[in-house]
PDB file of N, CA and C in Angstrom:
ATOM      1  N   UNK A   1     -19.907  -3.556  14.430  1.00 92.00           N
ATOM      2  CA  UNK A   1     -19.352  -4.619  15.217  1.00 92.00           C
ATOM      3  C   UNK A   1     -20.074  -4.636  16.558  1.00 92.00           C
ATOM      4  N   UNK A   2     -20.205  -5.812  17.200  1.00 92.00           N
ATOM      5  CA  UNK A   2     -20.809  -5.598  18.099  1.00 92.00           C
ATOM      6  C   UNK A   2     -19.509  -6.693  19.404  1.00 92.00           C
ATOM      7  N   UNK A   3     -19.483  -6.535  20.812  1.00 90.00           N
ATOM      8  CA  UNK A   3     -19.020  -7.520  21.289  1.00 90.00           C
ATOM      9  C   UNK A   3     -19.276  -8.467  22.101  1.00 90.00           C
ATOM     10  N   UNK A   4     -18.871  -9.846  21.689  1.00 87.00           N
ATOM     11  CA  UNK A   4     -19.261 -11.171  22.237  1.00 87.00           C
ATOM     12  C   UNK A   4     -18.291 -11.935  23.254  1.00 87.00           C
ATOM     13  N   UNK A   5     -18.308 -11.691  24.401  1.00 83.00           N
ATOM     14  CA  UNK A   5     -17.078 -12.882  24.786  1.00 83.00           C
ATOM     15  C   UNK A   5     -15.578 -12.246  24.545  1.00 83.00           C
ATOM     16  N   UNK A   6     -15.224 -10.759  25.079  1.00 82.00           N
ATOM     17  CA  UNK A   6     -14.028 -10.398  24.714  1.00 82.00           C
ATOM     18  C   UNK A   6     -13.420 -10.603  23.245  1.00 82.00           C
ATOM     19  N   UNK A   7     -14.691 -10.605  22.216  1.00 84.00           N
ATOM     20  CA  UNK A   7     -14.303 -10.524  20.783  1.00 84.00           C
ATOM     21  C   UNK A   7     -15.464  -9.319  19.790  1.00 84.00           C
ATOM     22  N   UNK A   8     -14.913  -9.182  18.973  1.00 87.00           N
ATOM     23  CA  UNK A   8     -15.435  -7.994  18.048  1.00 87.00           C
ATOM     24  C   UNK A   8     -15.774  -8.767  16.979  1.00 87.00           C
ATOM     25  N   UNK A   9     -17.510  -8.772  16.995  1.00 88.00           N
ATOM     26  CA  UNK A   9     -17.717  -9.555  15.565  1.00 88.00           C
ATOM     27  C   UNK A   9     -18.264  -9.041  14.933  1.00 88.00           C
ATOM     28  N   UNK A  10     -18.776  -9.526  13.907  1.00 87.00           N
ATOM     29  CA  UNK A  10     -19.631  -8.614  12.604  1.00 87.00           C
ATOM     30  C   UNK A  10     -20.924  -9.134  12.550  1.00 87.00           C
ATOM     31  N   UNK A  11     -22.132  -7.952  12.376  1.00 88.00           N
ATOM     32  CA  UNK A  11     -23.479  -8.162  12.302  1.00 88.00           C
ATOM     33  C   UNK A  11     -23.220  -9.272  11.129  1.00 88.00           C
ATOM     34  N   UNK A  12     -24.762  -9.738  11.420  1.00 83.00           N
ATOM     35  CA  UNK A  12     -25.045 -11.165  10.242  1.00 83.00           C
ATOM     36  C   UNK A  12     -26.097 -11.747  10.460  1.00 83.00           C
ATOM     37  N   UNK A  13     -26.405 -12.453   9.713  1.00 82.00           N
ATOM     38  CA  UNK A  13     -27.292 -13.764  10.050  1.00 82.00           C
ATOM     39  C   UNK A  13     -27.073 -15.000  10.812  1.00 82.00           C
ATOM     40  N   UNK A  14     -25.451 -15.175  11.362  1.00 77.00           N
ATOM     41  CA  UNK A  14     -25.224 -16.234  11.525  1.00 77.00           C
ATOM     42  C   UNK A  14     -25.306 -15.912  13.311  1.00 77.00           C
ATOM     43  N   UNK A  15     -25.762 -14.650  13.760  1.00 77.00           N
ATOM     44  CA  UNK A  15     -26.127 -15.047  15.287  1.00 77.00           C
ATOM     45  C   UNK A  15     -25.666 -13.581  15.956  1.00 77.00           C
ATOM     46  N   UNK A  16     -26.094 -12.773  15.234  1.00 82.00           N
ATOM     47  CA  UNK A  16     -26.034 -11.561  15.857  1.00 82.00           C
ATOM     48  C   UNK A  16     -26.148 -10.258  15.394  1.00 82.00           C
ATOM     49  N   UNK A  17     -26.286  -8.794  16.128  1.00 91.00           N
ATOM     50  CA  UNK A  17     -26.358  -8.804  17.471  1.00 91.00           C
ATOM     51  C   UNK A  17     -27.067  -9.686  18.156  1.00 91.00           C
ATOM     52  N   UNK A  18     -27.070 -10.328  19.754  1.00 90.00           N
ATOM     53  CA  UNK A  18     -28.432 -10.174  20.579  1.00 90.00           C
ATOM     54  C   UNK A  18     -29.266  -8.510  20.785  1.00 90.00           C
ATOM     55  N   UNK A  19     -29.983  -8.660  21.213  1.00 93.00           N
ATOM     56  CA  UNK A  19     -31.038  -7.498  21.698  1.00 93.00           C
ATOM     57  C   UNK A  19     -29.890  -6.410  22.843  1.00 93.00           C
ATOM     58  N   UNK A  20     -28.929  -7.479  24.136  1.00 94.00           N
ATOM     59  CA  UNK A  20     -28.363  -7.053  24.369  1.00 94.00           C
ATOM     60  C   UNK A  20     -27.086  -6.340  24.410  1.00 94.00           C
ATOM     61  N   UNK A  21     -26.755  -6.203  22.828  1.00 94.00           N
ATOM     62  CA  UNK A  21     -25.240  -6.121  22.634  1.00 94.00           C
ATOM     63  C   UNK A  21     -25.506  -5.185  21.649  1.00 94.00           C
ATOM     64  N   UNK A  22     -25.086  -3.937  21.911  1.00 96.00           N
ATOM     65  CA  UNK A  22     -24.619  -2.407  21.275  1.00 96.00           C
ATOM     66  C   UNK A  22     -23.859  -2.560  19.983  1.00 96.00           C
ATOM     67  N   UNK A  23     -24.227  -2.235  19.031  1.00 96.00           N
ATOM     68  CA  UNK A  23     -23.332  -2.184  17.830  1.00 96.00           C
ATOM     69  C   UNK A  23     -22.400  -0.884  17.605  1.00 96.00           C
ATOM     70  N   UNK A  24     -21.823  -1.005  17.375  1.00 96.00           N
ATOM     71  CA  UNK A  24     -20.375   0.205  17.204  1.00 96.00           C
ATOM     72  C   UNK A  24     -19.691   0.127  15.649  1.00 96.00           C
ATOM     73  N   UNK A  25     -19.313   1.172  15.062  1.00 96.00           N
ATOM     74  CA  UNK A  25     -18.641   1.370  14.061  1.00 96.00           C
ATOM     75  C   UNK A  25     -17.397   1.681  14.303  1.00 96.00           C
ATOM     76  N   UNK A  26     -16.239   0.658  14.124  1.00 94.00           N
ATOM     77  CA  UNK A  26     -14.792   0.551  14.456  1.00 94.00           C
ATOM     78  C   UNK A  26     -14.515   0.066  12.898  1.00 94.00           C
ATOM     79  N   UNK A  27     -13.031   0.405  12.714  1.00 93.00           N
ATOM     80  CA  UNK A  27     -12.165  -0.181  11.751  1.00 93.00           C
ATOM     81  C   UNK A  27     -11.189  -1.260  12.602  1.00 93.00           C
ATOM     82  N   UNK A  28     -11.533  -2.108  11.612  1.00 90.00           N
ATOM     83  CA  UNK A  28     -10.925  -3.951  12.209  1.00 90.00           C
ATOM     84  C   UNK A  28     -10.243  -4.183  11.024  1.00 90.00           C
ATOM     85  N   UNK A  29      -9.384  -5.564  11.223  1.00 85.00           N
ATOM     86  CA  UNK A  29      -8.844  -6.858  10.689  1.00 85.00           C
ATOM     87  C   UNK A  29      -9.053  -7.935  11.132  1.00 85.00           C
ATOM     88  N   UNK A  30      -9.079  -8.764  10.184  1.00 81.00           N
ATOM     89  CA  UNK A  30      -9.190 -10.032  10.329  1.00 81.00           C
ATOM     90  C   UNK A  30      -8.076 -11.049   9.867  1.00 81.00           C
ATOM     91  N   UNK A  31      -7.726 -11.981  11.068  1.00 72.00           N
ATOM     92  CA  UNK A  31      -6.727 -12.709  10.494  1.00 72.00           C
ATOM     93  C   UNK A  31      -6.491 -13.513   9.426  1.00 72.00           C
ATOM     94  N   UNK A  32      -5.355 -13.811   8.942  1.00 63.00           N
ATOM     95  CA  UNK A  32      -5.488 -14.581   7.679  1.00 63.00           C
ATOM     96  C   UNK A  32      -6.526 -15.329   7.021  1.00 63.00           C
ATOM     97  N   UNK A  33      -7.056 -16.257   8.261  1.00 64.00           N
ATOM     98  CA  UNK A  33      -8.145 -16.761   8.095  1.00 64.00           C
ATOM     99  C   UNK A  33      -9.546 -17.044   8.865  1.00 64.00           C
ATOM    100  N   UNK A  34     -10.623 -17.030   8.329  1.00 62.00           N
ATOM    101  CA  UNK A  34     -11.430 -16.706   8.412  1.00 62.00           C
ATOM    102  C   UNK A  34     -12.404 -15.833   7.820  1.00 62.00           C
ATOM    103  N   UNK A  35     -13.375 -15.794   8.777  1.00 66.00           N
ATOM    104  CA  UNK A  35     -14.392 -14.653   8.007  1.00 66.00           C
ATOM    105  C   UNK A  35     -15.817 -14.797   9.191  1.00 66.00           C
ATOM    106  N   UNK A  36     -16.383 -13.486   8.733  1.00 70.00           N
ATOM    107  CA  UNK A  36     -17.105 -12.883   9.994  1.00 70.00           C
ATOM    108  C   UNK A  36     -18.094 -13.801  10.525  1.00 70.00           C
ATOM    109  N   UNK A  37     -18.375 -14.616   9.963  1.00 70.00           N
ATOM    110  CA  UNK A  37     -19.321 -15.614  10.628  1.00 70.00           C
ATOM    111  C   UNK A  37     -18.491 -16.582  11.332  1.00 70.00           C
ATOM    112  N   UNK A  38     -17.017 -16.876  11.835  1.00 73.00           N
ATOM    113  CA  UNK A  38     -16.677 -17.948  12.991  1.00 73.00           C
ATOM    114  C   UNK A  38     -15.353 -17.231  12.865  1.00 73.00           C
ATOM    115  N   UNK A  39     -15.046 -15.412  13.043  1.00 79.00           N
ATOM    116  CA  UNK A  39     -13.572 -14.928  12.950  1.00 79.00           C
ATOM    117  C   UNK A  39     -14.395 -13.901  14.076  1.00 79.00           C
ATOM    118  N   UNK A  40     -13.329 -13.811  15.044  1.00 82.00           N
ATOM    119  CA  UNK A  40     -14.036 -11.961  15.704  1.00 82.00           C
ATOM    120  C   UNK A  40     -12.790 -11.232  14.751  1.00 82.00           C
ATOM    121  N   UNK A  41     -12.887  -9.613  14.773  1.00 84.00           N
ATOM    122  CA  UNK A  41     -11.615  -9.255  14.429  1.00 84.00           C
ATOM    123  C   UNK A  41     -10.911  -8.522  15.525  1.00 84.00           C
ATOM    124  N   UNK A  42      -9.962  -8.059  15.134  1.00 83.00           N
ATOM    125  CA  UNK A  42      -9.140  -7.217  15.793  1.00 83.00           C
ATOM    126  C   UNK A  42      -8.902  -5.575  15.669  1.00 83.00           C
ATOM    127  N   UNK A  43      -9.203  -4.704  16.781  1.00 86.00           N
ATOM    128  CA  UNK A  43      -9.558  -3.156  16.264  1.00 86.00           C
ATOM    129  C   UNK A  43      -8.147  -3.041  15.318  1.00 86.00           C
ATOM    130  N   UNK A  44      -8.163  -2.529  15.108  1.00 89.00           N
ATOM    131  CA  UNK A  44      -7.283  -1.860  14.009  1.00 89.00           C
ATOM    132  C   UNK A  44      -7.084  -0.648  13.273  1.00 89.00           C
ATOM    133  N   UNK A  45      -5.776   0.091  13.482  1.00 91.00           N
ATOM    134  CA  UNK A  45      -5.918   1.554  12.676  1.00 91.00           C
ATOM    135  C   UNK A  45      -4.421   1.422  11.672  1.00 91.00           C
ATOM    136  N   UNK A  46      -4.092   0.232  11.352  1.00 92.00           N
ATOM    137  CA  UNK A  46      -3.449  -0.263  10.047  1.00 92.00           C
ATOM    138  C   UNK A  46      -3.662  -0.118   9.010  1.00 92.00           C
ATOM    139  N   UNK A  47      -2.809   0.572   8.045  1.00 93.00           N
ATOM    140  CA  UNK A  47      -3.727   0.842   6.415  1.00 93.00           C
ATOM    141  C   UNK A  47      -2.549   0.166   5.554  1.00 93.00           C
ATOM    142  N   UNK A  48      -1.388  -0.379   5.957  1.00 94.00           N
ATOM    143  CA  UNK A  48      -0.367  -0.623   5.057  1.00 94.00           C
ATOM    144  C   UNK A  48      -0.059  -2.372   6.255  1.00 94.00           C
ATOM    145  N   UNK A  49       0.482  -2.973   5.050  1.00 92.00           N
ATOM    146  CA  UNK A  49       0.943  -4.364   5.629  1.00 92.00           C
ATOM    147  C   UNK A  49       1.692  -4.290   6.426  1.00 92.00           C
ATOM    148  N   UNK A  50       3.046  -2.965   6.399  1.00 96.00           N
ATOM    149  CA  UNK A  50       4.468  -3.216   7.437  1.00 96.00           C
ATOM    150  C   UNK A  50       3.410  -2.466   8.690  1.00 96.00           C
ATOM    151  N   UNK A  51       2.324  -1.543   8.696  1.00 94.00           N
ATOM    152  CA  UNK A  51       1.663  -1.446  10.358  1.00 94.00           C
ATOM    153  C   UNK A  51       0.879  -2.983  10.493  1.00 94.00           C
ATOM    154  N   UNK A  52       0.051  -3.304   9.998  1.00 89.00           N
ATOM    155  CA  UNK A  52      -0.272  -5.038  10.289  1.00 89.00           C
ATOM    156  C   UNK A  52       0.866  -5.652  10.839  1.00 89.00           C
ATOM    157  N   UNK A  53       1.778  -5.810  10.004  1.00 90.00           N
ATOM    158  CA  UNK A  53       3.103  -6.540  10.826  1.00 90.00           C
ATOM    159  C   UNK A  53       3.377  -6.063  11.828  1.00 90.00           C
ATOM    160  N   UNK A  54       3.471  -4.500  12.435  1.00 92.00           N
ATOM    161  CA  UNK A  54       4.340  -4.312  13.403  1.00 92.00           C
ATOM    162  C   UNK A  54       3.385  -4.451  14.719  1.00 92.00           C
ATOM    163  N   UNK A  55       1.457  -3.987  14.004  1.00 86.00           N
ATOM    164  CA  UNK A  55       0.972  -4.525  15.083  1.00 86.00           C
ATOM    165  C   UNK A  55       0.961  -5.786  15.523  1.00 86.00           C
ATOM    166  N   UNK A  56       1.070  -6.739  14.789  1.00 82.00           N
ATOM    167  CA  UNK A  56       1.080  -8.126  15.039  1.00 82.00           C
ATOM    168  C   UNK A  56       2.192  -8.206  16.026  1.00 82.00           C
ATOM    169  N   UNK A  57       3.414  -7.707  15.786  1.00 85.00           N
ATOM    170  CA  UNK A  57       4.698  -8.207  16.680  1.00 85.00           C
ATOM    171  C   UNK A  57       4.694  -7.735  17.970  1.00 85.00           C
ATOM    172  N   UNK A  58       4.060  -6.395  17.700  1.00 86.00           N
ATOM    173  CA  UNK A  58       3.838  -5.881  18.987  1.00 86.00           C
ATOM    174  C   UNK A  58       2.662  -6.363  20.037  1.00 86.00           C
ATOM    175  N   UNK A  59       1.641  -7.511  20.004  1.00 75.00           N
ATOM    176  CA  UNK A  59       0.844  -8.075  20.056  1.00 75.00           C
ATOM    177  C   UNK A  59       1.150  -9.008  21.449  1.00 75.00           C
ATOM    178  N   UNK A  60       1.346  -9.066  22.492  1.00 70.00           N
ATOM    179  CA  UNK A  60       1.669 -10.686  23.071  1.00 70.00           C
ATOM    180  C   UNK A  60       0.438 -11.540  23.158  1.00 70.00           C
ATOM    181  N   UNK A  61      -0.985 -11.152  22.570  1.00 64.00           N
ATOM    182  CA  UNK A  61      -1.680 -12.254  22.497  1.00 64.00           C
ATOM    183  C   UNK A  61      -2.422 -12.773  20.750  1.00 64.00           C
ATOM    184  N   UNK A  62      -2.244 -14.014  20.783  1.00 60.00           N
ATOM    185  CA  UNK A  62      -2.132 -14.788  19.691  1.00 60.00           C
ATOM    186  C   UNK A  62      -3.477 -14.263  18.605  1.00 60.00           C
ATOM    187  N   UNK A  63      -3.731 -13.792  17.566  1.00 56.00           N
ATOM    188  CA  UNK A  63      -5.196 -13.220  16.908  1.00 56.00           C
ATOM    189  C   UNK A  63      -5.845 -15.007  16.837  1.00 56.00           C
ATOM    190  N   UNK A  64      -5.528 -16.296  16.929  1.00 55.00           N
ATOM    191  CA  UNK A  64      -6.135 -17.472  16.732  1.00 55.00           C
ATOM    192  C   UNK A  64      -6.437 -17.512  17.735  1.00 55.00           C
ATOM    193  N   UNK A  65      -6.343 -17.104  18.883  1.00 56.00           N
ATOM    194  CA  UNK A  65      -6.713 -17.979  20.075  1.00 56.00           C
ATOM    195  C   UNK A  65      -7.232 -16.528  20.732  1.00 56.00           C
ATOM    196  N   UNK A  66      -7.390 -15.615  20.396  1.00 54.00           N
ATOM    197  CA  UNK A  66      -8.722 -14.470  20.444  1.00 54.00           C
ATOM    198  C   UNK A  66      -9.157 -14.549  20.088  1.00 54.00           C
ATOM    199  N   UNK A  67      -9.717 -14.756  18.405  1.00 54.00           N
ATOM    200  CA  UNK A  67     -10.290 -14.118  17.376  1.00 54.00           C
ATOM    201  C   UNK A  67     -11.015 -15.664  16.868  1.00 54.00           C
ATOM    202  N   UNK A  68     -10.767 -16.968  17.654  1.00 55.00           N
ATOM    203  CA  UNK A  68     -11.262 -17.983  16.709  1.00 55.00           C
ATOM    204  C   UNK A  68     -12.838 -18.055  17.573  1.00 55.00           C
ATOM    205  N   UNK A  69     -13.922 -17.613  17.061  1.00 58.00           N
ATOM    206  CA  UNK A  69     -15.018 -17.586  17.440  1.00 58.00           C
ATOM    207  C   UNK A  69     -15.686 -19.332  17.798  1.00 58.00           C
ATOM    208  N   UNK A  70     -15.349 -19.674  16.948  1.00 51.00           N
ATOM    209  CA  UNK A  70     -15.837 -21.158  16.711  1.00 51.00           C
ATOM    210  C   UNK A  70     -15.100 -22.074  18.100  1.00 51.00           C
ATOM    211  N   UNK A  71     -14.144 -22.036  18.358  1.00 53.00           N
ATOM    212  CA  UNK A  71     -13.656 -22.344  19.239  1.00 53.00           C
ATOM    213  C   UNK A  71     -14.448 -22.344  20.687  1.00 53.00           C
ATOM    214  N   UNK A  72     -14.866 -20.685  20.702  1.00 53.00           N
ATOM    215  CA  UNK A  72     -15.782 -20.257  21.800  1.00 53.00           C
ATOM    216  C   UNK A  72     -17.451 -21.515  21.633  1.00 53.00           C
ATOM    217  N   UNK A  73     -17.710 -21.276  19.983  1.00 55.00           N
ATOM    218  CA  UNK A  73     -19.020 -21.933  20.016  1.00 55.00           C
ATOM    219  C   UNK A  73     -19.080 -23.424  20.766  1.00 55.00           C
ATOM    220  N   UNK A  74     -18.485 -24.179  20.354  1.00 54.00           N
ATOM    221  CA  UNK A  74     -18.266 -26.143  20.633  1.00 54.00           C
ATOM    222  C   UNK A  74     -16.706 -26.214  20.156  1.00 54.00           C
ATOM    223  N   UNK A  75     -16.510 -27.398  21.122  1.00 58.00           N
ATOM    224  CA  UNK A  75     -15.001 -27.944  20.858  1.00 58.00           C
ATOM    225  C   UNK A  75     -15.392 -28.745  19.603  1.00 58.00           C
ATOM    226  N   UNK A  76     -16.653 -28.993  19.110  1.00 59.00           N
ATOM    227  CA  UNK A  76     -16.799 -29.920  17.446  1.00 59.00           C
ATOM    228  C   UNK A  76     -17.107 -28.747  16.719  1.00 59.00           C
ATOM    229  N   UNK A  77     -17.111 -27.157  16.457  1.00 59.00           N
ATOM    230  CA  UNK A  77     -17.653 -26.340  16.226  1.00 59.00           C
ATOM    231  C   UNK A  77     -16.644 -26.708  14.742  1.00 59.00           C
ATOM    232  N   UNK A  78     -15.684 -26.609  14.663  1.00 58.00           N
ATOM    233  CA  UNK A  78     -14.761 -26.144  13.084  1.00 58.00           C
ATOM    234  C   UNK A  78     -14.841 -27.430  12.388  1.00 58.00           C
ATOM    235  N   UNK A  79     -14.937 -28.936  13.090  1.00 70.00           N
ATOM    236  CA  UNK A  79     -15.375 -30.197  12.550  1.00 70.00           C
ATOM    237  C   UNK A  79     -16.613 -30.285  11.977  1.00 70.00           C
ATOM    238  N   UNK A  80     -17.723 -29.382  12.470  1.00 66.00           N
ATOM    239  CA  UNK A  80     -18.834 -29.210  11.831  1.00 66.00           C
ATOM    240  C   UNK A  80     -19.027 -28.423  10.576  1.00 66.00           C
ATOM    241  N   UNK A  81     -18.445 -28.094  10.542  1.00 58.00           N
ATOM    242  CA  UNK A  81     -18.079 -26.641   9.592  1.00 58.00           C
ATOM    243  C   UNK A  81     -17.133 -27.238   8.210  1.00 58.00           C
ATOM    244  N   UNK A  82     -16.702 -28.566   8.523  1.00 71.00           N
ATOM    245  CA  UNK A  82     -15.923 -29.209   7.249  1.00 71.00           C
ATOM    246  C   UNK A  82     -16.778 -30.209   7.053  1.00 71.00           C
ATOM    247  N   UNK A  83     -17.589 -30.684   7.807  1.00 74.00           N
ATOM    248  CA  UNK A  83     -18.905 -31.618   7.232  1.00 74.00           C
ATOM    249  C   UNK A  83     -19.848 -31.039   6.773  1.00 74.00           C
ATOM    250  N   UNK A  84     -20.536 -29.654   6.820  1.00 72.00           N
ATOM    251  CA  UNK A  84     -21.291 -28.734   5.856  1.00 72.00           C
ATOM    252  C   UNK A  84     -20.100 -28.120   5.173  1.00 72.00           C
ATOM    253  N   UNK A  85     -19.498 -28.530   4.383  1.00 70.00           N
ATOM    254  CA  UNK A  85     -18.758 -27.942   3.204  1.00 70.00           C
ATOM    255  C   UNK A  85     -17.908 -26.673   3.489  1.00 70.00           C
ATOM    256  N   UNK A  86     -17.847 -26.057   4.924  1.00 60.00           N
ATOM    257  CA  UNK A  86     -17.078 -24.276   5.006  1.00 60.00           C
ATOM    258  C   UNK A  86     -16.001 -24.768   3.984  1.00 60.00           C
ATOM    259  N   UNK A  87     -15.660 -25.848   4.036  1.00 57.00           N
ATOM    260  CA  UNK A  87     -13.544 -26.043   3.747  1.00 57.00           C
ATOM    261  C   UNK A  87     -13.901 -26.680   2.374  1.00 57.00           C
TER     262      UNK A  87
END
């Protein structure tokens, strides 16, 4: 994982690392939806659904409105993404 913009994303082709950004080996989640090319995840040391849940509740900030990468890219970023077929 490397981090972008107060988010944890996953090496790829779709735009990262830069040259300047350190890669690290963490255990993450990812929210319902998505996936590593327009999701950051969230660290995570959850191995069962009721710790997912309780981290979630225990959470006061939203994993969509951290974790939605695309959001960060363009405000047309997820509209683009249903005109090349993502959806």
């Amino acid at each position: 994982m490397f981090e972008r913009d107060g988010m944890w994303l996953t090496t790829g082709p779709w735009g990262g690392p830069r040259p300047s950004e350190a890669v690290h080996e963490l255990t993450v989640r990812y929210r319902t939806v998505g996936d590593g090319s327009c999701t950051g995840a969230v660290e995570s040391g959850a191995t069962t659904v009721d710790e997912v849940i309780a981290e979630v509740a225990a959470s006061r900030l939203t994993e969509r409105g951290a974790t939605r990468a695309d959001d960060r890219l363009s405000e047309a970023a997820m509209e683009d993404r249903k005109r090349e077929g993502y959806f």
